[in-house]
């Protein structure tokens, strides 16, 4: 199972790689990274959606996470892939919007990595 | 010693009194020359004593001569007063006649006696001359007095009018001064209000930024927290590895490298947050008006991001392409960073507002976009803020730099943003601020700043 992390912040990649170094070493998690919604859509082309879990930020320049979610669900209205959305604290509007569009779960920043790990493990 | 001829004394005294009464009236000595008036009024006493003395000494002197000389003295003192001239015409010939008469009487009494008839006739003529001219002089004096009184009355009226005018002028001056003071007061109040408005506008644009700032600060802070936590975990891992007897040196080096990298990330994101806070403080701080070398590219990038996230925070459904097209060789330039930052912020906020409004209409395939570009063209720096929003018609374009003009709904815009921006660019920095807009297609704001 591949976990595709979509975030415009470059350092998110470093953070995930370090935070889950043990899981990566153990082969438990396998991460891929995209810097934007457009890049993520490109990556998904030709991928087996059943073997992918998407973890996407909402607030990004250009295509937002919400738009990415809409586009993916247009193609495959129900899971797979599993999509978890991440956004800033207190953004209830985005939460409702994402849920209505078919997001599987919702996380707020700052990320609680213990909670994230549990959610990823249960989804996988 | 001769006997005093009292009839002579009485005639001389009374004639003197009558003539002096007339002369004082004609010459108006009472109002013109107080000393002369007193002398003339007591002249009768003088002639009385003098006549008595001359009589007693046995001389024969004509009292007429003394009277004439007294009149001439009065005329001499009143030189310049018109009736005096008439009196001098009346009395000078008579005085000469009397003096000649007296001279002959004293020096050649026999000759005088032989020709007494001639002398008497001459005296008679002199008397008639005096009488005639005196009467004429008196009438003339009366006429003159009427004229002078009239002139005096007119002068008094003019004086009264002048005084009244002066009073009115003083009154009007006081009124004007009062008006001036109240106008100055009003001006002072206006200035205070203007400053308050400028501050309010500044705070309003800062308020629009708050959400953007929060977002921009939250992100780096999250990284600081996350990288710190990871570093703690890495340290634990390191400890565990070191506790093993056959520890893996390569693995330890890898962990140490990660920790070092994390510390750099923490510093980087900490500085990022600090720079945003600094920018915010700089924006809200009252401008000290000091120009300093400023990197316009950095300023443009920072405000573009803040403005975008500010709008995003208010409207989650909104998305826009925003990018910078910054000249890499752009020289730093002397400007007031707080003021110029406000100009950028105002125009960028407007640009995002415009594309957001257009996006709300829901035009198929519309991609909102805001671009900030910088360039050095000859000896000028050109900053463009380009949006593909709704643009504006000519009628609005001519008004946008006017104070209090806004197309935003009540409460959403102060209408001061662009007018202040215009002043800051033109008056504050000697540059120009122009707008190009095509209705329905978008707007370009072009700022030019002289390099020198």
Coordinates of C-alpha atoms in Angstrom, one line a residue, chain B:
Chain B
X1 CA 4.3 167.8 35.1
X2 CA 1.1 168.5 33.2
X3 CA -2.4 167.9 34.2
X4 CA -4.0 164.7 33.0
X5 CA -6.7 165.3 30.4
X6 CA -9.2 162.7 31.6
X7 CA -11.5 163.1 28.6
X8 CA -8.5 162.1 26.4
X9 CA -8.0 159.0 28.7
X10 CA -11.6 158.0 28.6
X11 CA -11.9 158.3 24.8
X12 CA -8.6 156.4 24.3
X13 CA -9.6 153.7 26.7
X14 CA -13.1 153.2 25.3
X15 CA -12.0 153.3 21.7
X16 CA -9.3 150.7 22.5
X17 CA -12.0 148.5 24.2
X18 CA -14.4 148.7 21.2
X19 CA -11.7 148.1 18.6
X20 CA -10.2 145.2 20.5
X21 CA -13.7 143.8 21.0
X22 CA -14.0 143.8 17.2
X23 CA -10.5 142.5 16.5
X24 CA -10.9 139.6 18.9
X25 CA -14.1 138.7 17.2
X26 CA -12.7 139.0 13.6
X27 CA -9.5 137.1 14.5
X28 CA -11.4 134.6 16.7
X29 CA -8.7 134.8 19.3
X30 CA -10.9 133.2 21.9
X31 CA -10.7 129.8 20.2
X32 CA -7.4 130.3 18.3
X33 CA -4.9 132.1 20.5
X34 CA -5.7 132.3 24.2
X35 CA -2.7 134.4 25.1
X36 CA -3.4 137.0 22.4
X37 CA -7.1 137.1 23.5
X38 CA -6.1 137.9 27.1
X39 CA -3.7 140.6 25.9
X40 CA -6.3 142.3 23.6
X41 CA -9.0 142.1 26.3
X42 CA -6.7 144.0 28.7
X43 CA -5.4 146.4 26.1
X44 CA -7.8 149.1 27.3
X45 CA -6.0 149.1 30.7
X46 CA -2.6 149.5 29.0
X47 CA -3.7 152.4 26.8
X48 CA -5.4 154.0 29.8
X49 CA -2.2 154.0 31.8
X50 CA 0.0 154.9 28.8
X51 CA -2.2 157.9 27.9
X52 CA -2.2 159.1 31.5
X53 CA 1.6 158.7 31.6
X54 CA 2.1 160.6 28.3
X55 CA -0.3 163.3 29.4
X56 CA 1.6 163.7 32.7
X57 CA 4.9 163.9 30.8
X58 CA 3.4 166.7 28.7
X59 CA 3.6 164.9 25.3
X60 CA 0.9 164.8 22.9
X61 CA 0.6 161.4 21.3
X62 CA -2.3 160.1 19.2
X63 CA -3.9 157.2 20.9
X64 CA -5.0 156.1 17.4
X65 CA -1.4 155.2 16.7
X66 CA -1.2 153.0 19.8
X67 CA -4.4 151.3 18.9
X68 CA -3.2 150.7 15.3
X69 CA 0.1 149.3 16.5
X70 CA -1.8 147.0 18.9
X71 CA -4.0 145.8 16.0
X72 CA -0.9 145.2 13.9
X73 CA 0.7 143.2 16.7
X74 CA -2.5 141.0 16.8
X75 CA -2.4 140.7 13.0
X76 CA 1.2 139.7 13.1
X77 CA 0.4 136.9 15.7
X78 CA -2.5 135.7 13.6
X79 CA -0.5 135.4 10.3
X80 CA -2.0 132.7 8.1
X81 CA -5.5 133.2 9.5
X82 CA -7.4 134.7 6.5
X83 CA -9.2 137.6 8.3
X84 CA -5.8 138.8 9.5
X85 CA -4.9 139.7 6.0
X86 CA -8.0 141.9 5.6
X87 CA -7.2 143.6 8.9
X88 CA -3.6 144.3 7.9
X89 CA -5.0 146.0 4.7
X90 CA -7.2 148.0 6.9
X91 CA -4.7 149.1 9.5
X92 CA -1.2 149.3 7.8
X93 CA -1.9 152.5 5.7
X94 CA -3.7 154.1 8.7
X95 CA -0.8 153.3 11.0
X96 CA 1.6 154.9 8.6
X97 CA -0.5 158.0 8.3
X98 CA -0.8 158.2 12.1
X99 CA 2.9 157.6 12.6
X100 CA 3.8 160.4 10.1
X101 CA 1.3 162.6 11.8
X102 CA 2.8 162.0 15.2
X103 CA 6.4 162.4 13.9
X104 CA 5.6 165.8 12.5
X105 CA 3.7 166.8 15.6
X106 CA 6.6 165.9 17.9
X107 CA 9.5 167.1 15.7
X108 CA 8.2 170.1 13.8
X109 CA 5.2 171.4 15.8
X110 CA 5.1 174.6 13.9
X111 CA 5.0 172.9 10.5
X112 CA 2.3 170.7 11.9
X113 CA 0.2 173.6 13.1
X114 CA 0.7 175.4 9.8
X115 CA -0.6 172.4 7.9
X116 CA -3.0 171.1 10.4
X117 CA -5.8 170.9 7.9
X118 CA -3.9 168.5 5.7
X119 CA -2.9 166.3 8.6
X120 CA -6.5 166.3 9.9
X121 CA -7.7 165.4 6.4
X122 CA -5.2 162.6 6.1
X123 CA -6.2 161.3 9.6
X124 CA -9.8 161.5 8.6
X125 CA -9.1 159.5 5.4
X126 CA -7.1 157.0 7.5
X127 CA -10.0 156.6 9.9
X128 CA -12.5 156.1 7.1
X129 CA -10.1 153.6 5.5
X130 CA -9.9 151.7 8.7
X131 CA -13.6 151.9 9.4
X132 CA -14.5 150.7 5.9
X133 CA -12.0 147.9 5.7
X134 CA -12.8 146.8 9.3
X135 CA -16.5 146.5 8.5
X136 CA -15.6 144.7 5.3
X137 CA -13.2 142.5 7.3
X138 CA -15.8 141.8 9.9
X139 CA -18.3 140.7 7.2
X140 CA -15.7 138.8 5.4
X141 CA -14.8 137.1 8.7
X142 CA -18.5 136.2 9.3
X143 CA -18.8 134.8 5.8
X144 CA -15.5 132.9 6.3
X145 CA -16.7 131.7 9.6
X146 CA -19.9 130.3 8.0
X147 CA -17.8 128.6 5.4
X148 CA -15.4 127.3 8.0
X149 CA -18.2 126.2 10.3
X150 CA -19.7 124.4 7.4
X151 CA -16.4 122.8 6.5
X152 CA -15.9 122.0 10.2
X153 CA -19.4 120.5 10.4
X154 CA -18.6 118.4 7.3
X155 CA -15.3 117.4 8.8
X156 CA -17.1 116.4 11.9
X157 CA -19.6 114.4 9.9
X158 CA -16.7 112.8 8.0
X159 CA -14.8 112.2 11.2
X160 CA -17.9 110.6 12.7
X161 CA -18.4 108.5 9.6
X162 CA -14.7 107.6 9.7
X163 CA -15.0 106.6 13.3
X164 CA -18.1 104.6 12.6
X165 CA -16.3 102.9 9.7
X166 CA -13.3 102.3 11.9
X167 CA -15.6 100.8 14.4
X168 CA -17.3 98.6 11.7
X169 CA -13.9 97.6 10.4
X170 CA -12.7 96.7 13.9
X171 CA -15.9 94.8 14.5
X172 CA -15.6 93.0 11.1
X173 CA -11.9 92.3 11.8
X174 CA -12.8 90.8 15.1
X175 CA -15.5 88.7 13.4
X176 CA -13.1 87.6 10.7
X177 CA -10.5 86.8 13.3
X178 CA -13.0 84.7 15.2
X179 CA -14.0 83.0 11.9
X180 CA -10.3 82.4 11.2
X181 CA -9.8 80.9 14.6
X182 CA -12.8 78.6 14.3
X183 CA -11.6 77.7 10.8
X184 CA -8.2 76.9 12.1
X185 CA -9.8 74.8 14.8
X186 CA -11.9 73.0 12.2
X187 CA -8.8 72.4 10.1
X188 CA -6.9 71.1 13.2
X189 CA -9.9 68.7 13.8
X190 CA -9.9 67.7 10.2
X191 CA -6.2 66.9 10.3
X192 CA -6.7 64.8 13.5
X193 CA -9.6 63.0 11.8
X194 CA -7.6 62.5 8.7
X195 CA -4.8 60.9 10.8
X196 CA -7.4 58.8 12.6
X197 CA -8.8 57.7 9.2
X198 CA -5.4 56.9 7.9
X199 CA -4.7 54.8 11.0
X200 CA -8.2 53.2 10.7
X201 CA -7.5 52.4 7.1
X202 CA -4.1 50.9 8.0
X203 CA -5.8 48.8 10.7
X204 CA -8.6 47.8 8.4
X205 CA -6.0 46.5 5.9
X206 CA -4.2 44.8 8.7
X207 CA -7.4 43.3 9.8
X208 CA -7.9 41.8 6.4
X209 CA -4.4 40.3 6.8
X210 CA -5.0 38.8 10.2
X211 CA -6.2 35.4 9.0
X212 CA -3.4 35.3 6.4
X213 CA -0.9 36.2 9.0
X214 CA -2.3 33.5 11.4
X215 CA -2.0 30.9 8.6
X216 CA 1.5 32.0 7.6
X217 CA 2.6 31.9 11.3
X218 CA 0.8 28.6 12.1
X219 CA 2.6 26.7 9.3
X220 CA 6.2 27.4 10.4
X221 CA 5.2 26.9 14.0
X222 CA 3.8 23.5 13.2
X223 CA 7.1 22.7 11.6
X224 CA 9.1 23.9 14.6
X225 CA 7.0 21.7 16.9
X226 CA 7.1 18.7 14.6
X227 CA 10.8 18.8 13.9
X228 CA 11.5 19.3 17.6
X229 CA 9.4 16.2 18.5
X230 CA 11.2 14.2 15.8
X231 CA 14.6 15.3 17.1
X232 CA 13.6 14.1 20.6
X233 CA 12.7 10.8 19.2
X234 CA 15.9 10.6 17.2
X235 CA 17.9 11.3 20.3
X236 CA 16.1 8.4 22.1
X237 CA 16.8 6.2 19.1
X238 CA 20.5 7.3 19.2
X239 CA 20.6 6.4 22.9
X240 CA 19.1 3.0 22.3
X241 CA 21.6 2.3 19.5
X242 CA 24.5 3.4 21.7
X243 CA 23.3 1.1 24.5
X244 CA 23.7 -1.9 22.2
X245 CA 27.1 -3.5 22.3
X246 CA 27.4 -3.9 18.5
X247 CA 26.1 -0.5 17.6
X248 CA 26.0 0.5 14.0
X249 CA 28.3 3.5 13.3
X250 CA 26.7 4.2 10.0
X251 CA 23.2 4.2 11.5
X252 CA 24.4 6.6 14.3
X253 CA 25.9 9.0 11.7
X254 CA 22.6 8.9 9.8
X255 CA 20.7 9.8 12.9
X256 CA 23.1 12.6 13.8
X257 CA 22.8 13.9 10.3
X258 CA 19.0 14.0 10.6
X259 CA 19.1 15.7 14.0
X260 CA 21.4 18.4 12.5
X261 CA 19.2 18.8 9.5
X262 CA 16.2 19.1 11.9
X263 CA 17.9 21.9 13.9
X264 CA 18.4 23.8 10.6
X265 CA 14.7 23.3 9.7
X266 CA 13.7 24.5 13.2
X267 CA 15.8 27.6 12.8
X268 CA 14.5 28.2 9.2
X269 CA 10.9 28.0 10.2
X270 CA 11.4 30.0 13.4
X271 CA 12.9 32.8 11.3
X272 CA 10.1 32.5 8.8
X273 CA 7.5 33.1 11.6
X274 CA 9.6 35.9 13.1
X275 CA 9.9 37.6 9.8
X276 CA 6.1 37.6 9.4
X277 CA 5.5 39.0 12.8
X278 CA 8.1 41.6 12.1
X279 CA 6.4 42.5 8.9
X280 CA 3.1 42.8 10.6
X281 CA 4.5 45.0 13.3
X282 CA 6.1 47.1 10.7
X283 CA 2.8 47.5 8.9
X284 CA 0.9 48.5 12.0
X285 CA 3.7 50.8 13.3
X286 CA 3.2 54.5 12.5
X287 CA 5.6 55.3 9.7
X288 CA 8.6 57.2 10.9
X289 CA 8.9 58.6 7.4
X290 CA 12.5 57.4 7.1
X291 CA 13.5 56.0 3.8
X292 CA 15.7 52.9 3.9
X293 CA 17.2 50.6 1.3
X294 CA 14.4 48.1 0.7
X295 CA 14.2 44.9 -1.3
X296 CA 10.9 45.4 -3.2
X297 CA 10.9 41.8 -4.4
X298 CA 10.8 40.5 -0.8
X299 CA 8.1 43.0 0.1
X300 CA 6.0 42.0 -2.9
X301 CA 6.4 38.3 -2.2
X302 CA 5.5 38.7 1.4
X303 CA 2.4 40.8 0.9
X304 CA 1.1 38.6 -2.0
X305 CA 1.2 35.6 0.2
X306 CA -0.3 37.4 3.2
X307 CA -3.1 38.8 1.2
X308 CA -3.9 35.5 -0.5
X309 CA -4.1 33.6 2.7
X310 CA -6.1 36.4 4.3
X311 CA -8.7 36.1 1.7
X312 CA -8.6 32.3 1.7
X313 CA -9.2 32.3 5.5
X314 CA -12.4 34.3 5.0
X315 CA -13.6 32.3 2.0
X316 CA -12.5 28.7 2.0
X317 CA -14.1 28.1 -1.4
X318 CA -11.9 30.7 -3.0
X319 CA -8.8 29.7 -4.8
X320 CA -6.6 31.6 -7.1
X321 CA -3.3 31.3 -8.9
X322 CA -0.9 33.8 -7.5
X323 CA 2.6 34.1 -8.6
X324 CA 5.5 36.5 -8.7
X325 CA 7.5 37.4 -11.7
X326 CA 10.4 39.2 -10.0
X327 CA 13.4 40.6 -11.7
X328 CA 16.5 38.9 -10.2
X329 CA 18.8 41.9 -10.7
X330 CA 16.4 44.4 -9.1
X331 CA 18.4 46.8 -7.1
X332 CA 17.4 47.7 -3.6
X333 CA 15.9 51.2 -3.5
X334 CA 15.5 53.9 -0.9
X335 CA 11.9 54.0 0.3
X336 CA 9.7 54.0 3.3
X337 CA 9.0 50.3 3.7
X338 CA 5.9 50.6 5.9
X339 CA 4.3 53.1 3.5
X340 CA 5.2 51.2 0.3
X341 CA 4.2 47.9 1.9
X342 CA 0.7 49.4 2.4
X343 CA 0.5 50.4 -1.2
X344 CA 1.3 46.9 -2.3
X345 CA -1.1 45.4 0.2
X346 CA -3.9 47.7 -0.8
X347 CA -3.5 47.0 -4.5
X348 CA -3.0 43.2 -4.1
X349 CA -6.0 43.0 -1.7
X350 CA -8.0 44.8 -4.4
X351 CA -6.7 42.4 -7.1
X352 CA -7.7 39.3 -5.1
X353 CA -11.1 40.9 -4.3
X354 CA -11.7 41.5 -8.0
X355 CA -10.9 37.9 -9.0
X356 CA -12.9 36.5 -6.1
X357 CA -15.9 38.6 -7.2
X358 CA -15.5 37.3 -10.8
X359 CA -15.1 33.7 -9.6
X360 CA -18.4 34.0 -7.7
X361 CA -20.3 34.5 -11.0
X362 CA -19.2 31.0 -12.0
X363 CA -17.9 31.6 -15.5
X364 CA -17.0 28.3 -17.2
X365 CA -13.2 27.7 -17.3
X366 CA -12.4 30.9 -15.3
X367 CA -9.1 30.6 -13.4
X368 CA -8.6 33.5 -11.0
X369 CA -5.0 34.8 -11.2
X370 CA -3.0 37.5 -9.6
X371 CA 0.6 38.2 -10.7
X372 CA 3.0 40.7 -9.2
X373 CA 6.0 41.5 -11.4
X374 CA 9.0 43.7 -10.9
X375 CA 11.4 45.1 -13.4
X376 CA 14.1 47.6 -13.8
X377 CA 13.5 49.7 -16.9
X378 CA 16.1 52.4 -17.6
X379 CA 16.4 54.4 -14.4
X380 CA 13.0 53.3 -13.0
X381 CA 11.7 50.4 -11.1
X382 CA 8.3 49.2 -12.4
X383 CA 6.0 47.1 -10.2
X384 CA 2.9 45.6 -11.8
X385 CA 0.0 44.0 -10.1
X386 CA -2.0 42.2 -12.7
X387 CA -5.3 40.5 -12.1
X388 CA -7.8 38.8 -14.5
X389 CA -10.8 40.0 -12.4
X390 CA -13.8 41.9 -13.6
X391 CA -11.9 45.1 -14.6
X392 CA -13.7 48.4 -14.5
X393 CA -15.5 50.8 -16.8
X394 CA -14.0 54.2 -17.6
X395 CA -16.4 55.9 -15.3
X396 CA -15.0 54.1 -12.3
X397 CA -11.4 54.2 -13.4
X398 CA -11.4 58.0 -13.2
X399 CA -12.6 58.0 -9.6
X400 CA -10.7 55.2 -8.0
X401 CA -7.9 57.5 -6.6
X402 CA -10.5 59.8 -5.0
X403 CA -10.7 59.6 -1.2
X404 CA -13.7 57.7 0.1
X405 CA -14.6 56.2 -3.3
X406 CA -15.3 52.5 -3.1
X407 CA -17.2 50.0 -5.1
X408 CA -17.3 47.6 -2.2
X409 CA -20.4 47.2 -0.1
X410 CA -20.8 49.4 2.9
X411 CA -18.5 48.4 5.7
X412 CA -16.1 46.4 3.5
X413 CA -13.9 49.2 2.3
X414 CA -12.9 52.6 3.7
X415 CA -12.5 54.1 0.2
X416 CA -9.1 55.4 1.3
X417 CA -6.8 52.6 0.3
X418 CA -6.1 53.7 -3.3
X419 CA -6.2 57.4 -2.6
X420 CA -3.6 57.0 0.2
X421 CA -1.6 54.6 -2.1
X422 CA -1.6 57.3 -4.8
X423 CA -0.3 59.9 -2.3
X424 CA 2.4 57.6 -1.0
X425 CA 3.7 56.7 -4.4
X426 CA 3.5 60.2 -6.0
X427 CA 4.1 62.6 -3.1
X428 CA 6.0 60.3 -0.8
X429 CA 8.3 58.7 -3.3
X430 CA 8.2 60.8 -6.5
X431 CA 6.8 58.0 -8.5
X432 CA 3.7 57.3 -10.5
X433 CA 0.7 55.1 -10.0
X434 CA -1.4 54.3 -13.0
X435 CA -4.2 51.9 -13.8
X436 CA -5.1 50.1 -17.0
X437 CA -8.3 48.2 -17.1
X438 CA -10.5 46.4 -19.5
X439 CA -14.0 45.8 -18.3
X440 CA -14.6 42.1 -18.0
X441 CA -10.9 41.2 -18.6
X442 CA -8.9 42.5 -15.7
X443 CA -6.9 45.3 -14.3
X444 CA -3.2 46.2 -14.2
X445 CA -1.8 48.6 -11.6
X446 CA 1.5 50.0 -12.6
X447 CA 3.8 51.6 -10.0
X448 CA 7.0 53.3 -11.2
X449 CA 9.6 54.5 -8.8
X450 CA 12.7 56.6 -9.8
X451 CA 16.0 54.9 -8.9
X452 CA 17.5 58.2 -7.9

